[in-house]
XYZ file of N, CA and C in Angstrom:
384
model
N 48.774 90.205 148.419
C 50.008 89.272 148.556
C 50.852 89.783 149.694
N 51.349 89.165 150.525
C 52.128 89.705 151.770
C 53.502 89.785 151.205
N 54.257 90.691 151.903
C 55.673 91.047 151.485
C 56.579 89.859 151.971
N 56.274 89.244 152.909
C 57.192 88.054 153.266
C 57.188 86.968 152.217
N 56.174 86.777 151.582
C 56.044 85.676 150.518
C 56.903 86.212 149.230
N 56.826 87.618 148.967
C 57.697 88.125 147.854
C 59.100 88.010 148.174
N 59.321 88.379 149.497
C 60.839 88.346 149.970
C 61.433 86.921 149.773
N 60.617 85.933 150.181
C 61.092 84.533 150.284
C 61.194 84.195 148.822
N 60.326 84.490 147.846
C 60.678 84.150 146.444
C 61.846 84.758 145.903
N 62.047 86.201 146.128
C 63.383 86.904 145.750
C 64.695 86.299 146.261
N 64.582 85.773 147.467
C 65.780 85.050 148.101
C 65.949 83.739 147.516
N 64.929 83.102 147.044
C 65.035 81.843 146.263
C 65.565 82.092 144.945
N 65.431 83.390 144.441
C 65.957 83.635 142.989
C 67.448 84.114 143.172
N 67.964 84.235 144.436
C 69.257 84.665 144.826
C 69.367 86.118 144.587
N 68.436 86.940 144.952
C 68.368 88.373 145.248
C 68.602 88.710 146.652
N 69.292 89.812 146.852
C 69.301 90.415 148.201
C 68.105 91.323 148.360
N 67.322 91.537 149.505
C 66.265 92.255 149.636
C 66.323 93.122 150.718
N 65.907 94.377 150.488
C 65.902 95.339 151.728
C 64.555 96.126 151.769
N 64.090 96.289 152.945
C 62.888 97.074 153.067
C 63.012 98.515 152.586
N 62.153 98.937 151.866
C 62.133 100.477 151.393
C 60.946 101.233 152.141
N 60.017 100.475 152.632
C 58.735 100.798 153.360
C 57.975 99.643 153.684
N 56.898 99.855 154.201
C 55.978 98.675 154.837
C 55.706 97.824 153.541
N 55.513 98.271 152.360
C 54.853 97.383 151.446
C 56.029 97.581 150.080
N 57.084 97.851 150.330
C 57.994 98.103 149.212
C 59.475 97.451 149.517
N 59.937 96.715 148.587
C 61.108 96.108 148.660
C 62.014 96.534 147.719
N 63.440 96.670 148.071
C 64.329 97.046 147.011
C 65.140 95.797 146.770
N 65.523 95.508 145.591
C 65.968 94.119 145.049
C 67.410 94.478 144.559
N 68.314 93.768 144.987
C 69.742 93.680 144.533
C 70.179 92.436 144.077
N 70.859 92.260 142.782
C 71.409 91.048 142.475
C 72.450 90.649 143.428
N 72.446 89.222 143.679
C 73.510 88.802 144.820
C 74.502 87.778 143.994
N 74.247 87.494 142.701
C 75.191 86.430 142.119
C 76.441 86.985 141.788
N 77.404 86.124 141.980
C 78.851 86.467 141.548
C 78.797 87.034 140.041
N 79.394 88.192 139.853
C 79.491 88.628 138.414
C 78.351 89.164 137.766
N 77.293 89.325 138.750
C 75.974 90.110 138.233
C 76.194 91.430 137.832
N 75.709 91.794 136.779
C 75.845 93.173 136.264
C 75.004 94.044 137.079
N 75.352 95.328 137.333
C 74.765 96.272 137.950
C 73.333 96.717 137.344
N 72.459 96.954 138.311
C 71.152 97.297 137.806
C 70.664 98.750 138.289
N 69.948 99.435 137.565
C 69.361 100.526 138.433
C 68.446 100.094 139.497
N 68.167 101.157 140.256
C 67.334 100.773 141.358
C 66.106 99.953 140.980
N 65.830 98.780 141.585
C 64.832 97.777 141.345
C 63.799 97.630 142.576
N 62.628 98.024 142.370
C 61.620 97.980 143.413
C 60.558 97.063 143.203
N 60.045 96.424 144.202
C 58.687 95.800 144.161
C 57.721 96.307 145.182
N 56.663 96.731 144.753
C 55.617 97.294 145.631
C 54.443 96.360 145.795
N 54.127 95.867 146.934
C 53.054 95.009 147.278
C 51.721 95.706 147.638
N 50.546 95.183 147.018
C 49.536 95.492 147.449
C 48.500 94.317 147.617
N 47.318 94.574 147.990
C 46.377 93.419 148.279
C 46.131 92.613 146.943
N 46.046 93.431 145.809
C 45.715 92.643 144.485
C 46.827 92.783 143.489
N 47.744 93.628 143.620
C 48.873 93.739 142.538
C 50.301 93.867 143.186
N 51.184 93.202 142.293
C 52.595 93.488 142.655
C 53.225 94.434 141.458
N 53.958 95.455 141.774
C 54.389 96.389 140.759
C 55.959 96.242 140.780
N 56.466 95.786 139.671
C 57.942 95.650 139.623
C 58.518 96.801 138.790
N 59.459 97.494 139.291
C 60.017 98.692 138.581
C 61.411 98.750 138.640
N 62.066 98.981 137.511
C 63.422 99.522 137.341
C 63.500 100.989 136.972
N 64.008 101.693 137.845
C 63.992 103.223 137.458
C 65.190 103.927 138.143
N 65.700 104.949 137.436
C 65.425 105.051 135.913
C 66.402 104.200 135.264
N 65.977 103.902 134.107
C 66.666 102.847 133.234
C 67.815 103.471 132.530
N 67.767 104.761 132.352
C 68.913 105.484 131.628
C 69.396 106.674 132.720
N 70.618 106.627 132.705
C 71.370 107.599 133.757
C 70.941 109.026 133.279
N 70.999 109.899 134.303
C 70.569 111.293 133.995
C 71.795 112.033 133.238
N 72.937 111.220 133.129
C 74.158 111.816 132.478
C 73.988 111.549 130.831
N 72.954 110.718 130.506
C 72.789 110.331 129.173
C 71.789 111.249 128.444
N 72.139 111.866 127.433
C 71.272 112.841 126.603
C 70.331 111.886 125.726
N 69.194 111.504 126.070
C 68.416 110.676 125.266
C 68.263 111.255 123.768
N 68.078 110.321 122.837
C 67.760 110.474 121.415
C 66.360 111.097 121.305
N 66.088 112.067 120.327
C 64.897 112.558 120.162
C 63.891 111.449 119.733
N 64.554 110.267 119.276
C 63.862 109.131 118.842
C 63.375 108.219 120.062
N 63.745 108.571 121.110
C 63.516 107.768 122.425
C 62.021 107.287 122.557
N 61.013 108.172 122.370
C 59.584 107.682 122.560
C 59.294 106.555 121.582
N 59.585 106.876 120.275
C 59.402 105.914 119.233
C 60.118 104.642 119.509
N 61.321 104.698 120.089
C 61.995 103.435 120.444
C 61.362 102.545 121.458
N 60.850 103.340 122.563
C 60.021 102.719 123.665
C 58.965 101.981 123.032
N 57.996 102.716 122.118
C 56.874 101.959 121.571
C 57.224 100.619 120.775
N 58.323 100.781 119.917
C 58.752 99.663 119.254
C 59.171 98.445 120.087
N 59.881 98.890 121.063
C 60.277 97.647 122.132
C 59.102 97.120 122.788
N 58.183 98.062 123.258
C 57.001 97.534 123.943
C 56.052 96.576 123.250
N 56.123 96.735 121.948
C 55.238 96.037 121.036
C 55.819 94.509 121.068
N 57.137 94.443 121.173
C 57.562 92.862 121.202
C 57.994 92.320 122.450
N 57.685 93.132 123.611
C 57.956 92.661 124.851
C 56.753 91.956 125.554
N 57.054 90.923 126.517
C 55.959 90.191 127.026
C 56.123 90.555 128.619
N 54.917 90.809 129.225
C 54.919 91.082 130.640
C 55.306 92.416 131.097
N 56.559 92.842 130.846
C 57.068 94.342 130.994
C 56.915 95.202 130.099
N 56.929 96.431 130.348
C 56.879 97.589 129.396
C 57.593 98.719 129.823
N 58.149 99.570 128.855
C 58.962 100.677 129.235
C 57.812 101.837 129.201
N 58.268 102.851 130.039
C 57.336 104.047 130.054
C 58.285 105.243 130.430
N 57.662 106.552 130.184
C 58.557 107.647 130.524
C 57.717 108.355 131.539
N 58.457 108.716 132.633
C 57.700 109.461 133.732
C 57.682 110.911 133.404
N 57.001 111.743 134.278
C 56.596 113.048 134.097
C 57.857 113.850 133.939
N 59.037 113.291 134.531
C 60.286 114.112 134.341
C 61.057 113.611 133.185
N 60.496 112.820 132.456
C 61.217 112.244 131.149
C 62.040 111.034 131.436
N 62.171 110.623 132.791
C 62.849 109.429 133.144
C 62.190 108.139 132.435
N 63.022 107.135 132.220
C 62.414 105.966 131.613
C 62.519 104.976 132.535
N 61.375 104.203 132.647
C 60.954 103.304 133.680
C 60.659 101.903 132.872
N 61.183 100.816 133.494
C 60.804 99.530 133.058
C 59.870 98.932 134.235
N 58.802 98.504 133.750
C 57.865 98.001 134.873
C 56.910 96.852 134.443
N 56.396 96.197 135.320
C 55.466 95.057 135.174
C 54.392 95.077 136.331
N 53.284 94.782 136.094
C 52.212 94.650 137.064
C 51.859 93.282 137.008
N 51.760 92.634 138.171
C 51.205 91.162 138.211
C 50.132 91.069 139.261
N 48.990 90.577 138.716
C 47.861 90.379 139.616
C 48.275 89.292 140.702
N 47.847 89.469 141.835
C 48.264 88.579 142.915
C 47.269 87.388 143.232
N 46.184 87.594 142.522
C 44.982 86.608 142.759
C 45.550 85.025 142.718
N 46.130 84.796 141.708
C 46.611 83.383 141.496
C 47.907 83.360 141.139
N 48.777 84.309 141.620
C 50.230 84.408 141.360
C 51.056 83.263 142.076
N 51.846 82.584 141.337
C 52.701 81.477 141.827
C 54.157 81.955 141.588
N 55.059 80.951 142.181
C 56.450 81.260 142.170
C 57.064 81.327 140.605
N 56.665 80.257 139.683
C 57.146 80.401 138.464
C 56.724 81.669 137.600
N 55.561 82.132 137.736
C 55.221 83.280 137.046
C 55.918 84.529 137.600
N 56.019 84.603 139.056
C 56.748 85.639 139.653
C 58.253 85.708 139.155
N 58.809 84.497 139.120
C 60.343 84.401 138.738
C 60.432 84.870 137.345
N 59.497 84.457 136.430
C 59.613 84.854 135.111
C 59.538 86.254 134.976
N 58.670 87.018 135.598
C 58.572 88.420 135.472
C 59.808 89.144 136.064
N 60.260 88.727 137.256
C 61.376 89.237 137.751
C 62.631 89.124 136.993
N 62.862 87.981 136.475
C 64.092 87.787 135.581
C 63.951 88.544 134.209
N 62.718 88.631 133.686
C 62.422 89.131 132.503
C 62.819 90.575 132.484
N 62.448 91.357 133.683
C 62.818 92.723 133.715
C 64.151 92.920 133.551
N 64.983 92.126 134.305
C 66.470 92.349 134.298
C 67.076 91.849 132.725
N 66.586 91.051 132.184
C 66.837 90.702 131.006
C 66.707 91.680 129.961
N 65.471 92.163 130.027
C 65.109 93.341 129.154
C 65.929 94.526 129.222
N 66.264 94.856 130.532
C 67.145 96.017 130.982
C 68.565 95.777 130.165
N 69.074 94.671 130.275
C 70.479 94.420 129.880
C 70.445 94.417 128.262
N 69.391 93.850 127.809
C 69.313 93.698 126.374
C 69.051 94.877 125.550
N 68.146 95.868 126.189
C 67.886 96.905 125.543
C 68.479 98.196 125.853
N 69.359 98.243 126.973
C 69.796 99.415 127.431
C 70.572 100.407 126.387
N 71.629 99.609 125.759
C 72.418 100.330 124.749
C 71.612 100.908 123.679
N 70.596 100.175 123.182
C 69.655 100.721 122.095
C 68.992 102.033 122.648
N 68.424 102.057 123.763
C 67.881 103.211 124.320
C 68.668 104.241 124.582
N 70.048 103.989 125.043
C 70.907 105.058 125.295
C 71.646 105.707 124.172
N 71.640 105.022 123.003
C 72.278 105.389 121.823
C 71.679 106.866 121.311
N 72.461 107.625 120.684
C 72.010 108.888 120.258
C 71.082 108.796 119.013
């Protein structure tokens, strides 16, 4: 999948897009009143798009000891996207989309779903 197609789709969804590298885009909401997001990246390769919000929790938040269990519970009920913990303990929300037959509606669903999941589950994950 080429980066320019993904950029066009993101602009169609009213996101601002900046290059982070030759195959990586940084995504920013452009809508008036849109809530802030953690850094949102889309990495493009020949066969996959990787959408990532990271870190989901601020480093100022002391996560609950229940965080791993909470992540598993949420992942069970989520479609397309999943939470994960990185090697440094940071929480990431990501989705992988195969590019073979990817179309705009499928891309739009995954892109918006990550944002919705972040806003819907953030307080639950951040609670002690």
